[in-house]
PDB file of C-alpha atoms and ligand atoms in Angstrom:
ATOM      1  CA  MET S 943      11.371  10.644  26.716  1.00 98.00           C
ATOM      2  CA  LEU S 944      10.443  14.270  27.260  1.00 98.00           C
ATOM      3  CA  ILE S 945       9.236  16.232  24.223  1.00 99.00           C
ATOM      4  CA  ALA S 946       9.971  19.930  23.819  1.00 99.00           C
ATOM      5  CA  PRO S 947       8.100  21.422  20.840  1.00 98.00           C
ATOM      6  CA  SER S 948      10.152  24.150  19.164  1.00 98.00           C
ATOM      7  CA  LEU S 949       8.081  27.304  18.805  1.00 98.00           C
ATOM      8  CA  LEU S 950      10.233  28.176  15.786  1.00 98.00           C
ATOM      9  CA  SER S 951       7.645  26.278  13.723  1.00 98.00           C
ATOM     10  CA  CYS S 952       4.562  27.870  15.299  1.00 98.00           C
ATOM     11  CA  ASP S 953       2.217  30.511  13.894  1.00 98.00           C
ATOM     12  CA  PHE S 954       3.875  33.609  15.380  1.00 98.00           C
ATOM     13  CA  SER S 955       0.723  35.719  14.915  1.00 98.00           C
ATOM     14  CA  VAL S 956      -0.867  33.636  17.696  1.00 98.00           C
ATOM     15  CA  MET S 957       2.202  32.503  19.605  1.00 98.00           C
ATOM     16  CA  GLY S 958       0.450  32.475  22.980  1.00 98.00           C
ATOM     17  CA  GLU S 959      -2.340  30.245  21.666  1.00 98.00           C
ATOM     18  CA  GLU S 960       0.235  27.967  20.076  1.00 98.00           C
ATOM     19  CA  ILE S 961       1.889  27.548  23.481  1.00 98.00           C
ATOM     20  CA  GLU S 962      -1.505  26.781  25.017  1.00 98.00           C
ATOM     21  CA  ARG S 963      -2.113  24.232  22.264  1.00 98.00           C
ATOM     22  CA  MET S 964       1.241  22.537  22.978  1.00 98.00           C
ATOM     23  CA  ASP S 965       0.502  22.528  26.702  1.00 98.00           C
ATOM     24  CA  LYS S 966      -2.809  20.717  26.092  1.00 98.00           C
ATOM     25  CA  SER S 967      -1.138  18.345  23.614  1.00 98.00           C
ATOM     26  CA  GLY S 968       1.175  16.874  26.234  1.00 98.00           C
ATOM     27  CA  ALA S 969       4.384  18.826  25.635  1.00 98.00           C
ATOM     28  CA  ASP S 970       6.846  18.571  28.530  1.00 98.00           C
ATOM     29  CA  TYR S 971       8.847  21.761  27.868  1.00 98.00           C
ATOM     30  CA  MET S 972       8.367  24.728  25.537  1.00 98.00           C
ATOM     31  CA  HIS S 973      11.538  25.140  23.455  1.00 99.00           C
ATOM     32  CA  LEU S 974      12.165  28.769  22.502  1.00 98.00           C
ATOM     33  CA  ASP S 975      14.857  29.451  19.885  1.00 98.00           C
ATOM     34  CA  VAL S 976      16.484  32.848  20.269  1.00 98.00           C
ATOM     35  CA  MET S 977      18.566  33.838  17.214  1.00 98.00           C
ATOM     36  CA  ASP S 978      20.374  37.133  16.720  1.00 98.00           C
ATOM     37  CA  GLY S 979      21.344  37.096  13.030  1.00 98.00           C
ATOM     38  CA  HIS S 980      24.997  37.157  14.095  1.00 98.00           C
ATOM     39  CA  PHE S 981      25.801  33.908  15.909  1.00 98.00           C
ATOM     40  CA  VAL S 982      23.452  32.211  13.425  1.00 98.00           C
ATOM     41  CA  PRO S 983      22.218  33.523  10.055  1.00 98.00           C
ATOM     42  CA  ASN S 984      18.597  34.007  11.172  1.00 98.00           C
ATOM     43  CA  ILE S 985      16.680  36.288  13.548  1.00 98.00           C
ATOM     44  CA  THR S 986      13.743  35.232  15.727  1.00 98.00           C
ATOM     45  CA  PHE S 987      12.673  36.908  18.971  1.00 98.00           C
ATOM     46  CA  GLY S 988      14.099  38.030  22.293  1.00 98.00           C
ATOM     47  CA  ALA S 989      13.270  38.388  25.968  1.00 98.00           C
ATOM     48  CA  PRO S 990      10.295  40.805  25.603  1.00 98.00           C
ATOM     49  CA  VAL S 991       8.423  38.308  23.413  1.00 98.00           C
ATOM     50  CA  ILE S 992       9.186  35.452  25.815  1.00 98.00           C
ATOM     51  CA  LYS S 993       7.880  37.563  28.697  1.00 98.00           C
ATOM     52  CA  THR S 994       4.636  38.246  26.815  1.00 98.00           C
ATOM     53  CA  VAL S 995       3.884  34.567  26.183  1.00 98.00           C
ATOM     54  CA  ARG S 996       5.016  33.286  29.596  1.00 98.00           C
ATOM     55  CA  LYS S 997       1.463  33.334  30.951  1.00 98.00           C
ATOM     56  CA  TYR S 998       0.119  30.769  28.469  1.00 98.00           C
ATOM     57  CA  THR S 999       1.539  27.717  30.275  1.00 98.00           C
ATOM     58  CA  GLU S1000       3.085  26.651  33.547  1.00 98.00           C
ATOM     59  CA  LYS S1001       5.350  24.147  31.798  1.00 98.00           C
ATOM     60  CA  PRO S1002       9.068  24.923  31.827  1.00 98.00           C
ATOM     61  CA  PHE S1003      10.448  27.342  29.223  1.00 99.00           C
ATOM     62  CA  ASP S1004      13.566  25.794  27.661  1.00 99.00           C
ATOM     63  CA  VAL S1005      15.294  28.808  26.105  1.00 99.00           C
ATOM     64  CA  HIS S1006      17.948  27.984  23.480  1.00 99.00           C
ATOM     65  CA  LEU S1007      20.181  31.019  23.009  1.00 99.00           C
ATOM     66  CA  MET S1008      21.836  31.174  19.599  1.00 99.00           C
ATOM     67  CA  ILE S1009      23.351  34.584  20.214  1.00 98.00           C
ATOM     68  CA  SER S1010      26.736  36.243  20.546  1.00 98.00           C
ATOM     69  CA  GLU S1011      27.699  37.357  24.072  1.00 98.00           C
ATOM     70  CA  PRO S1012      25.002  35.349  25.902  1.00 98.00           C
ATOM     71  CA  LEU S1013      26.371  36.443  29.300  1.00 98.00           C
ATOM     72  CA  LYS S1014      25.154  40.007  28.639  1.00 98.00           C
ATOM     73  CA  TYR S1015      21.545  38.855  28.297  1.00 98.00           C
ATOM     74  CA  ILE S1016      21.127  36.132  30.934  1.00 99.00           C
ATOM     75  CA  GLU S1017      19.351  38.422  33.386  1.00 98.00           C
ATOM     76  CA  ASP S1018      16.902  39.568  30.702  1.00 99.00           C
ATOM     77  CA  PHE S1019      15.937  35.989  29.835  1.00 99.00           C
ATOM     78  CA  ALA S1020      15.721  34.988  33.497  1.00 99.00           C
ATOM     79  CA  ASN S1021      13.405  37.947  34.180  1.00 98.00           C
ATOM     80  CA  ALA S1022      11.336  37.062  31.110  1.00 98.00           C
ATOM     81  CA  GLY S1023      10.474  33.701  32.660  1.00 98.00           C
ATOM     82  CA  ALA S1024      13.000  31.238  31.255  1.00 99.00           C
ATOM     83  CA  ASP S1025      13.461  28.114  33.411  1.00 99.00           C
ATOM     84  CA  ILE S1026      16.262  26.370  31.543  1.00 99.00           C
ATOM     85  CA  ILE S1027      18.727  28.624  29.722  1.00 99.00           C
ATOM     86  CA  THR S1028      21.021  26.907  27.229  1.00 99.00           C
ATOM     87  CA  PHE S1029      23.845  28.766  25.456  1.00 99.00           C
ATOM     88  CA  HIS S1030      26.479  27.704  22.947  1.00 99.00           C
ATOM     89  CA  ILE S1031      29.984  26.732  24.017  1.00 98.00           C
ATOM     90  CA  GLU S1032      31.099  28.241  20.677  1.00 98.00           C
ATOM     91  CA  SER S1033      29.810  31.704  21.657  1.00 98.00           C
ATOM     92  CA  ASP S1034      32.192  34.399  22.862  1.00 96.00           C
ATOM     93  CA  SER S1035      31.177  34.574  26.549  1.00 98.00           C
ATOM     94  CA  ASP S1036      33.189  32.879  29.277  1.00 98.00           C
ATOM     95  CA  VAL S1037      31.502  29.500  29.775  1.00 98.00           C
ATOM     96  CA  GLN S1038      31.949  29.147  33.542  1.00 98.00           C
ATOM     97  CA  GLU S1039      30.931  32.753  34.163  1.00 98.00           C
ATOM     98  CA  THR S1040      27.786  32.297  32.091  1.00 99.00           C
ATOM     99  CA  ILE S1041      26.848  29.077  33.917  1.00 99.00           C
ATOM    100  CA  ASP S1042      27.388  30.829  37.257  1.00 98.00           C
ATOM    101  CA  LYS S1043      25.257  33.773  36.147  1.00 98.00           C
ATOM    102  CA  ILE S1044      22.362  31.499  35.134  1.00 99.00           C
ATOM    103  CA  LYS S1045      22.539  29.801  38.538  1.00 98.00           C
ATOM    104  CA  ALA S1046      22.769  33.138  40.361  1.00 98.00           C
ATOM    105  CA  CYS S1047      19.524  34.105  38.605  1.00 98.00           C
ATOM    106  CA  GLY S1048      17.900  30.956  40.020  1.00 98.00           C
ATOM    107  CA  LYS S1049      17.686  29.193  36.636  1.00 99.00           C
ATOM    108  CA  LYS S1050      18.912  25.883  35.234  1.00 99.00           C
ATOM    109  CA  PRO S1051      22.018  26.069  33.014  1.00 99.00           C
ATOM    110  CA  GLY S1052      22.471  24.146  29.794  1.00 99.00           C
ATOM    111  CA  LEU S1053      25.416  24.046  27.395  1.00 99.00           C
ATOM    112  CA  VAL S1054      24.894  23.497  23.651  1.00 99.00           C
ATOM    113  CA  ILE S1055      27.356  22.069  21.118  1.00 99.00           C
ATOM    114  CA  LYS S1056      27.163  22.505  17.343  1.00 98.00           C
ATOM    115  CA  PRO S1057      27.805  19.535  15.036  1.00 98.00           C
ATOM    116  CA  ASN S1058      31.519  20.344  14.610  1.00 98.00           C
ATOM    117  CA  THR S1059      32.197  20.567  18.357  1.00 98.00           C
ATOM    118  CA  LYS S1060      33.518  17.499  20.157  1.00 98.00           C
ATOM    119  CA  ALA S1061      31.691  15.968  23.137  1.00 98.00           C
ATOM    120  CA  GLU S1062      34.748  16.270  25.385  1.00 98.00           C
ATOM    121  CA  GLU S1063      34.555  20.093  25.192  1.00 98.00           C
ATOM    122  CA  VAL S1064      31.651  20.017  27.680  1.00 98.00           C
ATOM    123  CA  PHE S1065      33.293  17.598  30.136  1.00 98.00           C
ATOM    124  CA  PRO S1066      34.871  20.278  32.381  1.00 98.00           C
ATOM    125  CA  TYR S1067      31.428  21.809  32.989  1.00 98.00           C
ATOM    126  CA  LEU S1068      29.260  18.704  33.417  1.00 98.00           C
ATOM    127  CA  LYS S1069      29.123  18.840  37.201  1.00 98.00           C
ATOM    128  CA  ASP S1070      27.627  22.351  37.064  1.00 98.00           C
ATOM    129  CA  LEU S1071      25.044  21.749  34.355  1.00 99.00           C
ATOM    130  CA  PHE S1072      21.366  20.802  34.347  1.00 99.00           C
ATOM    131  CA  MET S1073      21.460  19.888  30.659  1.00 98.00           C
ATOM    132  CA  VAL S1074      23.687  19.391  27.635  1.00 99.00           C
ATOM    133  CA  LEU S1075      22.080  20.038  24.261  1.00 99.00           C
ATOM    134  CA  VAL S1076      23.664  18.194  21.344  1.00 99.00           C
ATOM    135  CA  MET S1077      22.662  19.829  18.053  1.00 99.00           C
ATOM    136  CA  THR S1078      21.633  17.310  15.406  1.00 98.00           C
ATOM    137  CA  VAL S1079      21.494  20.011  12.692  1.00 98.00           C
ATOM    138  CA  GLU S1080      23.508  23.192  12.119  1.00 98.00           C
ATOM    139  CA  PRO S1081      21.696  25.783  14.254  1.00 98.00           C
ATOM    140  CA  GLY S1082      19.702  28.491  12.511  1.00 98.00           C
ATOM    141  CA  PHE S1083      16.689  26.948  10.835  1.00 98.00           C
ATOM    142  CA  GLY S1084      13.915  24.443  11.441  1.00 97.00           C
ATOM    143  CA  GLY S1085      13.035  21.638   9.052  1.00 97.00           C
ATOM    144  CA  GLN S1086      16.560  20.308   8.411  1.00 98.00           C
ATOM    145  CA  SER S1087      17.625  16.651   8.229  1.00 98.00           C
ATOM    146  CA  PHE S1088      18.671  14.797  11.389  1.00 98.00           C
ATOM    147  CA  MET S1089      22.410  14.104  11.669  1.00 98.00           C
ATOM    148  CA  ALA S1090      22.563  10.587  13.132  1.00 98.00           C
ATOM    149  CA  ASP S1091      26.352  10.831  13.308  1.00 98.00           C
ATOM    150  CA  MET S1092      25.936  13.167  16.314  1.00 98.00           C
ATOM    151  CA  LEU S1093      24.575  10.342  18.485  1.00 98.00           C
ATOM    152  CA  PRO S1094      27.949   8.907  19.537  1.00 98.00           C
ATOM    153  CA  LYS S1095      28.498  12.266  21.274  1.00 98.00           C
ATOM    154  CA  VAL S1096      25.370  11.627  23.353  1.00 98.00           C
ATOM    155  CA  LYS S1097      26.836   8.308  24.501  1.00 98.00           C
ATOM    156  CA  GLU S1098      30.193   9.900  25.352  1.00 98.00           C
ATOM    157  CA  ILE S1099      28.551  12.670  27.373  1.00 98.00           C
ATOM    158  CA  ARG S1100      26.258  10.200  29.150  1.00 98.00           C
ATOM    159  CA  GLU S1101      29.214   8.021  30.168  1.00 98.00           C
ATOM    160  CA  GLU S1102      31.187  10.961  31.546  1.00 98.00           C
ATOM    161  CA  ALA S1103      28.127  12.464  33.268  1.00 98.00           C
ATOM    162  CA  ASN S1104      27.437   9.163  35.009  1.00 98.00           C
ATOM    163  CA  LYS S1105      30.711   9.705  36.883  1.00 98.00           C
ATOM    164  CA  VAL S1106      30.240  13.346  37.896  1.00 98.00           C
ATOM    165  CA  ASN S1107      26.549  14.287  37.509  1.00 98.00           C
ATOM    166  CA  PRO S1108      24.202  11.337  36.910  1.00 98.00           C
ATOM    167  CA  GLU S1109      21.149  13.626  36.987  1.00 98.00           C
ATOM    168  CA  LEU S1110      22.301  15.541  33.912  1.00 98.00           C
ATOM    169  CA  LEU S1111      19.724  15.672  31.103  1.00 99.00           C
ATOM    170  CA  ILE S1112      20.836  15.252  27.496  1.00 99.00           C
ATOM    171  CA  GLU S1113      18.721  16.936  24.845  1.00 99.00           C
ATOM    172  CA  VAL S1114      18.954  16.745  21.049  1.00 98.00           C
ATOM    173  CA  ASP S1115      17.644  19.386  18.682  1.00 98.00           C
ATOM    174  CA  GLY S1116      17.041  19.255  14.944  1.00 98.00           C
ATOM    175  CA  GLY S1117      15.335  16.822  12.594  1.00 98.00           C
ATOM    176  CA  ILE S1118      13.567  14.798  15.267  1.00 98.00           C
ATOM    177  CA  GLY S1119      10.460  12.973  14.028  1.00 98.00           C
ATOM    178  CA  GLU S1120       8.946   9.509  13.864  1.00 98.00           C
ATOM    179  CA  ALA S1121      11.775   8.285  11.624  1.00 98.00           C
ATOM    180  CA  THR S1122      14.573   9.430  13.952  1.00 98.00           C
ATOM    181  CA  ILE S1123      13.447   9.537  17.589  1.00 98.00           C
ATOM    182  CA  LYS S1124      14.106   5.869  18.323  1.00 98.00           C
ATOM    183  CA  GLN S1125      17.799   6.305  17.462  1.00 98.00           C
ATOM    184  CA  ALA S1126      17.992   9.223  19.891  1.00 98.00           C
ATOM    185  CA  TYR S1127      16.282   7.198  22.606  1.00 98.00           C
ATOM    186  CA  ASP S1128      18.653   4.258  22.091  1.00 98.00           C
ATOM    187  CA  ALA S1129      21.648   6.605  22.384  1.00 98.00           C
ATOM    188  CA  GLY S1130      20.476   7.751  25.835  1.00 97.00           C
ATOM    189  CA  VAL S1131      18.745  11.049  25.049  1.00 98.00           C
ATOM    190  CA  ASP S1132      16.340  12.352  27.739  1.00 98.00           C
ATOM    191  CA  VAL S1133      14.699  15.286  25.930  1.00 99.00           C
ATOM    192  CA  CYS S1134      13.904  15.680  22.226  1.00 99.00           C
ATOM    193  CA  VAL S1135      13.155  19.034  20.657  1.00 98.00           C
ATOM    194  CA  ALA S1136      10.682  18.707  17.786  1.00 98.00           C
ATOM    195  CA  GLY S1137       9.532  21.638  15.672  1.00 98.00           C
ATOM    196  CA  THR S1138       8.285  20.568  12.267  1.00 98.00           C
ATOM    197  CA  ALA S1139       7.181  17.099  13.431  1.00 98.00           C
ATOM    198  CA  VAL S1140       4.797  18.520  16.035  1.00 98.00           C
ATOM    199  CA  PHE S1141       3.615  21.818  14.540  1.00 97.00           C
ATOM    200  CA  LYS S1142       3.039  20.571  11.000  1.00 95.00           C
ATOM    201  CA  ALA S1143       1.084  17.494  12.164  1.00 98.00           C
ATOM    202  CA  ASP S1144      -2.734  17.532  11.933  1.00 97.00           C
ATOM    203  CA  SER S1145      -2.892  16.709  15.639  1.00 98.00           C
ATOM    204  CA  ALA S1146      -0.085  17.790  17.965  1.00 98.00           C
ATOM    205  CA  THR S1147      -1.437  15.418  20.628  1.00 98.00           C
ATOM    206  CA  GLU S1148      -1.138  12.468  18.280  1.00 98.00           C
ATOM    207  CA  ALA S1149       2.293  13.589  17.096  1.00 98.00           C
ATOM    208  CA  ILE S1150       3.642  13.843  20.655  1.00 98.00           C
ATOM    209  CA  ASN S1151       2.025  10.536  21.696  1.00 98.00           C
ATOM    210  CA  ASN S1152       3.461   8.784  18.643  1.00 98.00           C
ATOM    211  CA  LEU S1153       6.950  10.152  19.294  1.00 98.00           C
ATOM    212  CA  LYS S1154       6.836   9.010  22.915  1.00 98.00           C
ATOM    213  CA  ALA S1155       5.441   5.589  21.977  1.00 98.00           C
ATOM    214  CA  LEU S1156       8.428   4.967  19.693  1.00 98.00           C
ATOM    215  CA  CYS S1157      10.795   5.283  22.669  1.00 98.00           C
ATOM    216  CA  LYS S1158      10.948   1.801  24.074  1.00 96.00           C
TER     217      LYS S1158
HETATM  218  O1  LIG W1270      17.388  25.159  17.336  1.00 86.42           O
HETATM  219  C1  LIG W1270      16.762  24.951  16.325  1.00 86.42           C
HETATM  220  C2  LIG W1270      17.326  25.355  14.997  1.00 86.42           C
HETATM  221  O2  LIG W1270      18.542  25.951  15.178  1.00 86.42           O
HETATM  222  C3  LIG W1270      15.370  24.332  16.396  1.00 86.42           C
HETATM  223  O3  LIG W1270      15.040  24.099  17.750  1.00 86.42           O
HETATM  224  C4  LIG W1270      15.255  23.056  15.593  1.00 86.42           C
HETATM  225  O4  LIG W1270      15.715  23.189  14.296  1.00 86.42           O
HETATM  226  C5  LIG W1270      13.866  22.462  15.622  1.00 86.42           C
HETATM  227  O5  LIG W1270      13.284  22.326  14.389  1.00 86.42           O
HETATM  228  P1  LIG W1270      12.983  20.925  13.631  1.00 86.42           P
HETATM  229  O6  LIG W1270      12.446  19.958  14.651  1.00 86.42           O
HETATM  230  O7  LIG W1270      12.005  21.327  12.594  1.00 86.42           O
HETATM  231  O8  LIG W1270      14.315  20.465  13.072  1.00 86.42           O
HETATM  232 FE1  LIG W1271      16.580  24.898  19.331  1.00 86.42          FE
END
């Protein structure tokens, strides 16, 4: 299981150092939540901030766009140093065009579905994707409770991807911690985002090790 700490729960006054701390703690990806106050009812940060903190690690930047019109901003996030760019299928940009744009920028495309969106909505795009992100909370805020009823979607997507794109990674985001990660692992998840569980722990290294150890 790969662990992607969500910087949403970090101390933003020292965001670069927080990334360094996650790097040293064994994080696999840095998960960066971009919110525009329109697609979701919260505002975080954009491409300029991501560019500023890019130098603090060589680990991949997993950028989760919770914004309207993601297509307009793909180049900005690519230039800022994103490696994986995930955007919501529920947003108002053309899905195929946005995937193609991410690839044209030399980055890895990911498609995200909110809790009310069915797994089959992503099927037409699976062959072109690096990752599907299944939200296990309503997007917008950290610290919410894990929705275990989203896990059947992971199984459905895994089954379909096995036919067309066996390399596809499935990520879940929201409410992952020691009490929930095993269920995600059993459902076939490859990458878990964890904000609160990693940043609020006394030791991020221990938190990440414990989460990984539960996946067997
Ligand atoms: O995308 C997100 C919220 O929309 C965050 O990545 C997610 O909520 C992580 O936080 P936590 O692990 O505390 O639930
Ligand atoms: Fe996220």
